[in-house]
mmCIF file of C-alpha atoms in Angstrom:
data_model
loop_
_atom_site.group_PDB
_atom_site.id
_atom_site.type_symbol
_atom_site.label_atom_id
_atom_site.label_comp_id
_atom_site.label_asym_id
_atom_site.label_seq_id
_atom_site.Cartn_x
_atom_site.Cartn_y
_atom_site.Cartn_z
ATOM 1 C CA UNK A 968 115.093 102.316 111.273
ATOM 2 C CA UNK A 969 112.027 102.286 113.559
ATOM 3 C CA UNK A 970 112.284 101.469 117.258
ATOM 4 C CA UNK A 971 109.281 99.988 119.052
ATOM 5 C CA UNK A 972 108.738 101.812 122.351
ATOM 6 C CA UNK A 973 105.452 99.989 123.088
ATOM 7 C CA UNK A 974 103.813 97.506 120.687
ATOM 8 C CA UNK A 975 100.284 97.593 122.093
ATOM 9 C CA UNK A 976 98.419 94.331 122.832
ATOM 10 C CA UNK A 977 99.736 92.505 119.745
ATOM 11 C CA UNK A 978 101.707 93.822 116.797
ATOM 12 C CA UNK A 979 103.453 91.975 113.974
ATOM 13 C CA UNK A 980 105.175 92.565 110.656
ATOM 14 C CA UNK A 981 102.960 91.472 107.751
ATOM 15 C CA UNK A 982 103.066 91.482 103.981
ATOM 16 C CA UNK A 983 100.903 89.469 101.568
ATOM 17 C CA UNK A 984 102.042 86.156 103.026
ATOM 18 C CA UNK A 985 103.786 83.015 101.803
ATOM 19 C CA UNK A 986 101.351 81.143 99.520
ATOM 20 C CA UNK A 987 102.371 77.955 97.752
ATOM 21 C CA UNK A 988 103.689 75.977 100.713
ATOM 22 C CA UNK A 989 100.487 74.327 101.958
ATOM 23 C CA UNK A 990 101.778 70.932 100.752
ATOM 24 C CA UNK A 991 104.566 71.362 103.321
ATOM 25 C CA UNK A 992 102.121 72.263 106.097
ATOM 26 C CA UNK A 993 103.018 75.975 106.000
ATOM 27 C CA UNK A 994 100.106 78.425 106.406
ATOM 28 C CA UNK A 995 99.726 81.281 103.945
ATOM 29 C CA UNK A 996 99.785 83.930 106.714
ATOM 30 C CA UNK A 997 100.118 87.595 105.673
ATOM 31 C CA UNK A 998 97.965 90.565 106.609
ATOM 32 C CA UNK A 999 94.578 89.630 108.041
ATOM 33 C CA UNK A 1000 93.019 92.646 106.294
ATOM 34 C CA UNK A 1001 94.845 92.585 102.965
ATOM 35 C CA UNK A 1002 92.910 95.518 101.513
ATOM 36 C CA UNK A 1003 94.016 97.838 104.322
ATOM 37 C CA UNK A 1004 97.693 96.905 104.041
ATOM 38 C CA UNK A 1005 97.577 97.455 100.267
ATOM 39 C CA UNK A 1006 95.913 100.847 100.749
ATOM 40 C CA UNK A 1007 98.503 101.986 103.311
ATOM 41 C CA UNK A 1008 101.294 100.964 100.935
ATOM 42 C CA UNK A 1009 99.735 102.807 98.012
ATOM 43 C CA UNK A 1010 99.465 105.964 100.098
ATOM 44 C CA UNK A 1011 103.247 106.104 100.626
ATOM 45 C CA UNK A 1012 104.047 105.107 97.045
ATOM 46 C CA UNK A 1013 105.062 101.525 97.844
ATOM 47 C CA UNK A 1014 104.248 98.437 95.811
ATOM 48 C CA UNK A 1015 101.190 96.892 97.484
ATOM 49 C CA UNK A 1016 103.041 93.799 98.699
ATOM 50 C CA UNK A 1017 105.713 95.456 100.853
ATOM 51 C CA UNK A 1018 105.714 94.623 104.553
ATOM 52 C CA UNK A 1019 104.084 96.917 107.088
ATOM 53 C CA UNK A 1020 103.084 96.735 110.743
ATOM 54 C CA UNK A 1021 99.761 95.141 111.728
ATOM 55 C CA UNK A 1022 98.530 96.508 115.065
ATOM 56 C CA UNK A 1023 95.819 94.713 117.032
ATOM 57 C CA UNK A 1024 93.856 97.165 119.205
ATOM 58 C CA UNK A 1025 96.404 99.895 118.415
ATOM 59 C CA UNK A 1026 97.940 101.487 121.535
ATOM 60 C CA UNK A 1027 101.478 101.548 120.148
ATOM 61 C CA UNK A 1028 104.411 103.957 120.357
ATOM 62 C CA UNK A 1029 107.071 103.965 117.634
ATOM 63 C CA UNK A 1030 110.219 106.094 117.392
ATOM 64 C CA UNK A 1031 111.490 106.845 113.880
ATOM 65 C CA UNK A 1032 115.288 106.945 114.078
ATOM 66 C CA UNK A 1033 115.356 108.255 110.508
ATOM 67 C CA UNK A 1034 112.738 110.441 108.859
ATOM 68 C CA UNK A 1035 110.181 108.643 106.667
ATOM 69 C CA UNK A 1036 106.809 108.935 104.954
ATOM 70 C CA UNK A 1037 104.157 106.828 106.685
ATOM 71 C CA UNK A 1038 100.444 106.081 106.302
ATOM 72 C CA UNK A 1039 97.723 104.381 108.323
ATOM 73 C CA UNK A 1040 94.735 102.337 107.136
ATOM 74 C CA UNK A 1041 92.290 99.849 108.639
ATOM 75 C CA UNK A 1042 90.712 100.366 112.061
ATOM 76 C CA UNK A 1043 90.851 104.147 112.744
ATOM 77 C CA UNK A 1044 93.056 105.173 115.670
ATOM 78 C CA UNK A 1045 93.828 108.533 117.263
ATOM 79 C CA UNK A 1046 97.360 109.722 116.479
ATOM 80 C CA UNK A 1047 99.941 112.103 117.912
ATOM 81 C CA UNK A 1048 102.077 114.092 118.383
ATOM 82 C CA UNK A 1049 103.518 113.968 114.828
ATOM 83 C CA UNK A 1050 102.181 116.893 112.831
ATOM 84 C CA UNK A 1051 99.766 115.826 110.092
ATOM 85 C CA UNK A 1052 99.538 112.207 111.268
ATOM 86 C CA UNK A 1053 96.148 110.611 110.671
ATOM 87 C CA UNK A 1054 94.251 107.950 108.815
ATOM 88 C CA UNK A 1055 94.056 107.629 105.064
ATOM 89 C CA UNK A 1056 96.737 110.146 104.024
ATOM 90 C CA UNK A 1057 100.549 110.074 103.983
ATOM 91 C CA UNK A 1058 102.439 112.074 106.598
ATOM 92 C CA UNK A 1059 106.101 112.797 107.254
ATOM 93 C CA UNK A 1060 107.668 111.564 110.497
ATOM 94 C CA UNK A 1061 110.872 113.498 111.260
ATOM 95 C CA UNK A 1062 114.009 111.736 112.480
ATOM 96 C CA UNK A 1063 113.825 111.184 116.232
ATOM 97 C CA UNK A 1064 110.058 111.739 116.430
ATOM 98 C CA UNK A 1065 107.758 109.373 118.314
ATOM 99 C CA UNK A 1066 104.483 108.345 116.689
ATOM 100 C CA UNK A 1067 101.789 107.478 119.213
ATOM 101 C CA UNK A 1068 98.718 105.498 118.198
ATOM 102 C CA UNK A 1069 95.687 105.086 120.438
ATOM 103 C CA UNK A 1070 93.086 102.333 120.570
ATOM 104 C CA UNK A 1071 90.546 102.131 117.730
ATOM 105 C CA UNK A 1072 86.987 103.110 118.529
ATOM 106 C CA UNK A 1073 85.789 100.499 116.033
ATOM 107 C CA UNK A 1074 87.451 97.694 114.161
ATOM 108 C CA UNK A 1075 90.422 95.692 115.375
ATOM 109 C CA UNK A 1076 93.473 95.889 113.098
ATOM 110 C CA UNK A 1077 95.343 98.996 111.947
ATOM 111 C CA UNK A 1078 98.114 98.952 109.339
ATOM 112 C CA UNK A 1079 101.145 101.229 109.312
ATOM 113 C CA UNK A 1080 103.086 101.407 106.048
ATOM 114 C CA UNK A 1081 106.414 103.217 105.696
ATOM 115 C CA UNK A 1082 107.890 104.292 102.378
ATOM 116 C CA UNK A 1083 110.402 101.578 101.480
ATOM 117 C CA UNK A 1084 108.633 98.918 103.556
ATOM 118 C CA UNK A 1085 109.684 97.100 106.710
ATOM 119 C CA UNK A 1086 112.819 95.243 105.599
ATOM 120 C CA UNK A 1087 113.223 92.419 108.117
ATOM 121 C CA UNK A 1088 114.785 89.245 106.616
ATOM 122 C CA UNK A 1089 112.246 87.195 104.608
ATOM 123 C CA UNK A 1090 111.459 83.580 105.455
ATOM 124 C CA UNK A 1091 110.192 81.423 102.558
ATOM 125 C CA UNK A 1092 109.769 84.569 100.507
ATOM 126 C CA UNK A 1093 107.722 86.520 103.057
ATOM 127 C CA UNK A 1094 108.385 88.893 105.942
ATOM 128 C CA UNK A 1095 105.103 87.952 107.657
ATOM 129 C CA UNK A 1096 104.854 86.768 111.238
ATOM 130 C CA UNK A 1097 102.914 83.487 111.344
ATOM 131 C CA UNK A 1098 101.293 83.054 114.756
ATOM 132 C CA UNK A 1099 100.461 79.389 114.073
ATOM 133 C CA UNK A 1100 103.745 77.962 112.782
ATOM 134 C CA UNK A 1101 106.128 80.504 114.315
ATOM 135 C CA UNK A 1102 107.718 81.366 110.955
ATOM 136 C CA UNK A 1103 108.890 84.897 110.276
ATOM 137 C CA UNK A 1104 109.879 87.624 112.730
ATOM 138 C CA UNK A 1105 108.732 87.438 116.341
ATOM 139 C CA UNK A 1106 105.796 89.615 117.414
ATOM 140 C CA UNK A 1107 106.972 93.128 118.159
ATOM 141 C CA UNK A 1108 108.058 94.011 121.667
ATOM 142 C CA UNK A 1109 109.554 97.032 123.393
ATOM 143 C CA UNK A 1110 113.064 97.534 122.052
ATOM 144 C CA UNK A 1111 112.495 95.844 118.681
ATOM 145 C CA UNK A 1112 114.229 97.731 115.872
ATOM 146 C CA UNK A 1113 112.804 97.451 112.379
ATOM 147 C CA UNK A 1114 114.889 98.347 109.326
ATOM 148 C CA UNK A 1115 113.220 100.309 106.539
ATOM 149 C CA UNK A 1116 114.032 99.504 102.925
ATOM 150 C CA UNK A 1117 114.822 101.920 100.099
ATOM 151 C CA UNK A 1118 111.967 103.639 98.269
ATOM 152 C CA UNK A 1119 111.038 101.579 95.213
ATOM 153 C CA UNK A 1120 107.555 102.798 94.261
ATOM 154 C CA UNK A 1121 106.017 105.845 92.684
ATOM 155 C CA UNK A 1122 104.964 109.179 94.127
ATOM 156 C CA UNK A 1123 103.443 109.559 97.560
ATOM 157 C CA UNK A 1124 99.648 109.849 97.250
ATOM 158 C CA UNK A 1125 97.604 112.751 98.573
ATOM 159 C CA UNK A 1126 94.572 111.147 100.166
ATOM 160 C CA UNK A 1127 92.389 108.050 99.977
ATOM 161 C CA UNK A 1128 88.991 107.864 101.696
ATOM 162 C CA UNK A 1129 88.886 104.942 104.083
ATOM 163 C CA UNK A 1130 86.055 102.426 103.684
ATOM 164 C CA UNK A 1131 83.352 102.727 106.302
ATOM 165 C CA UNK A 1132 83.201 99.978 108.917
ATOM 166 C CA UNK A 1133 79.464 99.393 108.817
ATOM 167 C CA UNK A 1134 77.325 96.588 110.269
ATOM 168 C CA UNK A 1135 79.202 93.296 110.097
ATOM 169 C CA UNK A 1136 77.573 91.104 107.464
ATOM 170 C CA UNK A 1137 79.499 88.202 105.935
ATOM 171 C CA UNK A 1138 78.342 86.821 102.611
ATOM 172 C CA UNK A 1139 78.956 83.100 102.235
ATOM 173 C CA UNK A 1140 78.663 80.403 99.628
ATOM 174 C CA UNK A 1141 77.410 76.989 100.811
ATOM 175 C CA UNK A 1142 79.684 73.988 101.112
ATOM 176 C CA UNK A 1143 81.827 72.165 100.461
ATOM 177 C CA UNK A 1144 80.574 70.034 103.393
ATOM 178 C CA UNK A 1145 77.125 71.488 104.037
ATOM 179 C CA UNK A 1146 75.734 67.992 103.418
ATOM 180 C CA UNK A 1147 77.279 66.961 106.768
ATOM 181 C CA UNK A 1148 74.732 69.133 108.580
ATOM 182 C CA UNK A 1149 71.015 68.992 109.232
ATOM 183 C CA UNK A 1150 68.963 70.400 106.312
ATOM 184 C CA UNK A 1151 68.099 73.542 108.253
ATOM 185 C CA UNK A 1152 71.688 74.251 109.448
ATOM 186 C CA UNK A 1153 72.598 76.652 106.649
ATOM 187 C CA UNK A 1154 69.418 78.610 107.264
ATOM 188 C CA UNK A 1155 70.245 78.640 110.997
ATOM 189 C CA UNK A 1156 73.680 80.071 110.214
ATOM 190 C CA UNK A 1157 72.032 83.017 108.461
ATOM 191 C CA UNK A 1158 68.986 83.436 110.693
ATOM 192 C CA UNK A 1159 70.396 85.112 113.794
ATOM 193 C CA UNK A 1160 73.522 87.053 114.766
ATOM 194 C CA UNK A 1161 76.624 85.469 116.261
ATOM 195 C CA UNK A 1162 78.906 87.110 118.827
ATOM 196 C CA UNK A 1163 82.697 87.183 118.451
ATOM 197 C CA UNK A 1164 84.373 85.495 121.425
ATOM 198 C CA UNK A 1165 87.560 86.364 123.322
ATOM 199 C CA UNK A 1166 89.272 83.269 121.864
ATOM 200 C CA UNK A 1167 89.499 84.817 118.395
ATOM 201 C CA UNK A 1168 92.923 85.535 116.882
ATOM 202 C CA UNK A 1169 94.770 85.585 113.544
ATOM 203 C CA UNK A 1170 93.976 81.902 113.065
ATOM 204 C CA UNK A 1171 90.233 82.388 113.150
ATOM 205 C CA UNK A 1172 87.213 84.308 114.407
ATOM 206 C CA UNK A 1173 85.447 82.101 116.961
ATOM 207 C CA UNK A 1174 81.730 82.727 117.259
ATOM 208 C CA UNK A 1175 78.987 82.039 119.785
ATOM 209 C CA UNK A 1176 75.376 81.698 118.699
ATOM 210 C CA UNK A 1177 72.897 79.200 117.250
ATOM 211 C CA UNK A 1178 74.308 75.672 117.279
ATOM 212 C CA UNK A 1179 74.761 74.122 113.848
ATOM 213 C CA UNK A 1180 73.569 70.526 114.137
ATOM 214 C CA UNK A 1181 75.229 67.768 112.171
ATOM 215 C CA UNK A 1182 73.477 65.084 110.211
ATOM 216 C CA UNK A 1183 76.545 62.810 110.178
ATOM 217 C CA UNK A 1184 78.616 61.468 113.047
ATOM 218 C CA UNK A 1185 82.366 60.989 113.017
ATOM 219 C CA UNK A 1186 85.065 63.126 111.475
ATOM 220 C CA UNK A 1187 86.335 63.794 107.992
ATOM 221 C CA UNK A 1188 89.828 62.826 106.914
ATOM 222 C CA UNK A 1189 91.933 65.991 106.970
ATOM 223 C CA UNK A 1190 91.443 68.056 103.826
ATOM 224 C CA UNK A 1191 92.620 71.397 102.496
ATOM 225 C CA UNK A 1192 91.320 74.587 104.094
ATOM 226 C CA UNK A 1193 91.066 78.089 102.632
ATOM 227 C CA UNK A 1194 90.972 81.513 104.228
ATOM 228 C CA UNK A 1195 87.328 82.347 104.882
ATOM 229 C CA UNK A 1196 86.253 78.748 105.467
ATOM 230 C CA UNK A 1197 83.492 78.482 108.095
ATOM 231 C CA UNK A 1198 84.531 75.360 109.955
ATOM 232 C CA UNK A 1199 82.257 73.788 112.564
ATOM 233 C CA UNK A 1200 83.779 71.719 115.411
ATOM 234 C CA UNK A 1201 81.684 69.295 117.521
ATOM 235 C CA UNK A 1202 80.442 72.193 119.684
ATOM 236 C CA UNK A 1203 78.379 73.408 116.702
ATOM 237 C CA UNK A 1204 79.844 76.914 117.087
ATOM 238 C CA UNK A 1205 81.413 78.165 113.808
ATOM 239 C CA UNK A 1206 84.970 79.405 113.304
ATOM 240 C CA UNK A 1207 85.830 81.707 110.386
ATOM 241 C CA UNK A 1208 89.397 81.006 109.282
ATOM 242 C CA UNK A 1209 91.724 83.996 108.883
ATOM 243 C CA UNK A 1210 95.268 84.402 107.529
ATOM 244 C CA UNK A 1211 97.092 82.042 109.920
ATOM 245 C CA UNK A 1212 94.650 79.140 109.604
ATOM 246 C CA UNK A 1213 96.098 75.609 109.284
ATOM 247 C CA UNK A 1214 96.463 74.313 105.710
ATOM 248 C CA UNK A 1215 94.307 71.272 106.518
ATOM 249 C CA UNK A 1216 91.489 70.403 108.910
ATOM 250 C CA UNK A 1217 89.159 67.575 109.810
ATOM 251 C CA UNK A 1218 86.019 69.432 110.858
ATOM 252 C CA UNK A 1219 83.399 69.984 108.145
ATOM 253 C CA UNK A 1220 83.163 73.370 106.428
ATOM 254 C CA UNK A 1221 79.534 74.447 106.090
ATOM 255 C CA UNK A 1222 80.267 77.563 104.008
ATOM 256 C CA UNK A 1223 83.029 79.846 102.702
ATOM 257 C CA UNK A 1224 83.166 83.643 102.825
ATOM 258 C CA UNK A 1225 83.222 85.647 99.644
ATOM 259 C CA UNK A 1226 86.756 86.952 99.110
ATOM 260 C CA UNK A 1227 85.509 90.552 99.285
ATOM 261 C CA UNK A 1228 84.298 90.006 102.876
ATOM 262 C CA UNK A 1229 87.556 88.666 104.330
ATOM 263 C CA UNK A 1230 88.503 92.204 105.384
ATOM 264 C CA UNK A 1231 85.201 92.524 107.282
ATOM 265 C CA UNK A 1232 85.953 89.330 109.197
ATOM 266 C CA UNK A 1233 89.502 90.514 109.963
ATOM 267 C CA UNK A 1234 88.155 93.668 111.648
ATOM 268 C CA UNK A 1235 85.745 91.871 113.998
ATOM 269 C CA UNK A 1236 86.585 92.349 117.660
ATOM 270 C CA UNK A 1237 85.454 90.384 120.737
ATOM 271 C CA UNK A 1238 81.876 91.269 121.625
ATOM 272 C CA UNK A 1239 80.937 92.335 118.085
ATOM 273 C CA UNK A 1240 77.815 90.895 116.498
ATOM 274 C CA UNK A 1241 78.033 89.499 112.998
ATOM 275 C CA UNK A 1242 75.458 88.065 110.611
ATOM 276 C CA UNK A 1243 75.860 85.674 107.720
ATOM 277 C CA UNK A 1244 73.948 85.856 104.486
ATOM 278 C CA UNK A 1245 74.015 83.596 101.451
ATOM 279 C CA UNK A 1246 75.834 85.350 98.619
ATOM 280 C CA UNK A 1247 76.020 84.625 94.955
ATOM 281 C CA UNK A 1248 79.153 84.175 92.919
ATOM 282 C CA UNK A 1249 82.560 85.248 94.241
#
């Protein structure tokens, strides 16, 4: 059992989400940075899909009521006072110890995995908190107690180098609705940097920069949306959809991120600059 002393600005339980329910209007949800959650799970010997804690801007305090192996991945945060605690390697948290996590110096989301996984009750096959639909456990708050499941994986790993958080460049493929924009719009998207706004969240990264001008008036009938879709509302300012995006939308999608760059988008924080570039195949 883990008790939340302080959750930081926003913390939730996340696994790999609940795909397969879009026809019912249910978002896929799950970890915004899937690669980091999988890495943290591997470090403690868990199957990659077990639930962990997704911290936004860190700054959390967690008391382990029972001893457990834990690991951190994603946006690097300072840790203390647990001996050996740090990023990218498993560490033992004794029973009764308090793990303190500071704010990341770069990146946005940090993932804490515990051997056995966070074992809150699943909803539609997933333990993920969905900020859009409200499915799953509530966001963490002071006093929340999280059960930990039994160990089901292999051996605890020794160490895994964390990927560097370099300059934010998102590779995109054009379409499916790039024909709704002026001929030069796709080039405009890739010509100059955009700035991440304060309105960004787990639904999408909202950007401010060159306006993407439409060639067609009106709106599309609602159609299916995917994670990584670059949707453009009437303001001409793009939104990159993340894990909690709605299953459908009526604004045209000028481009879609390569799957490998979804983690880069998930780590963008307000004020960051990001560039787009046309990629090749996924």
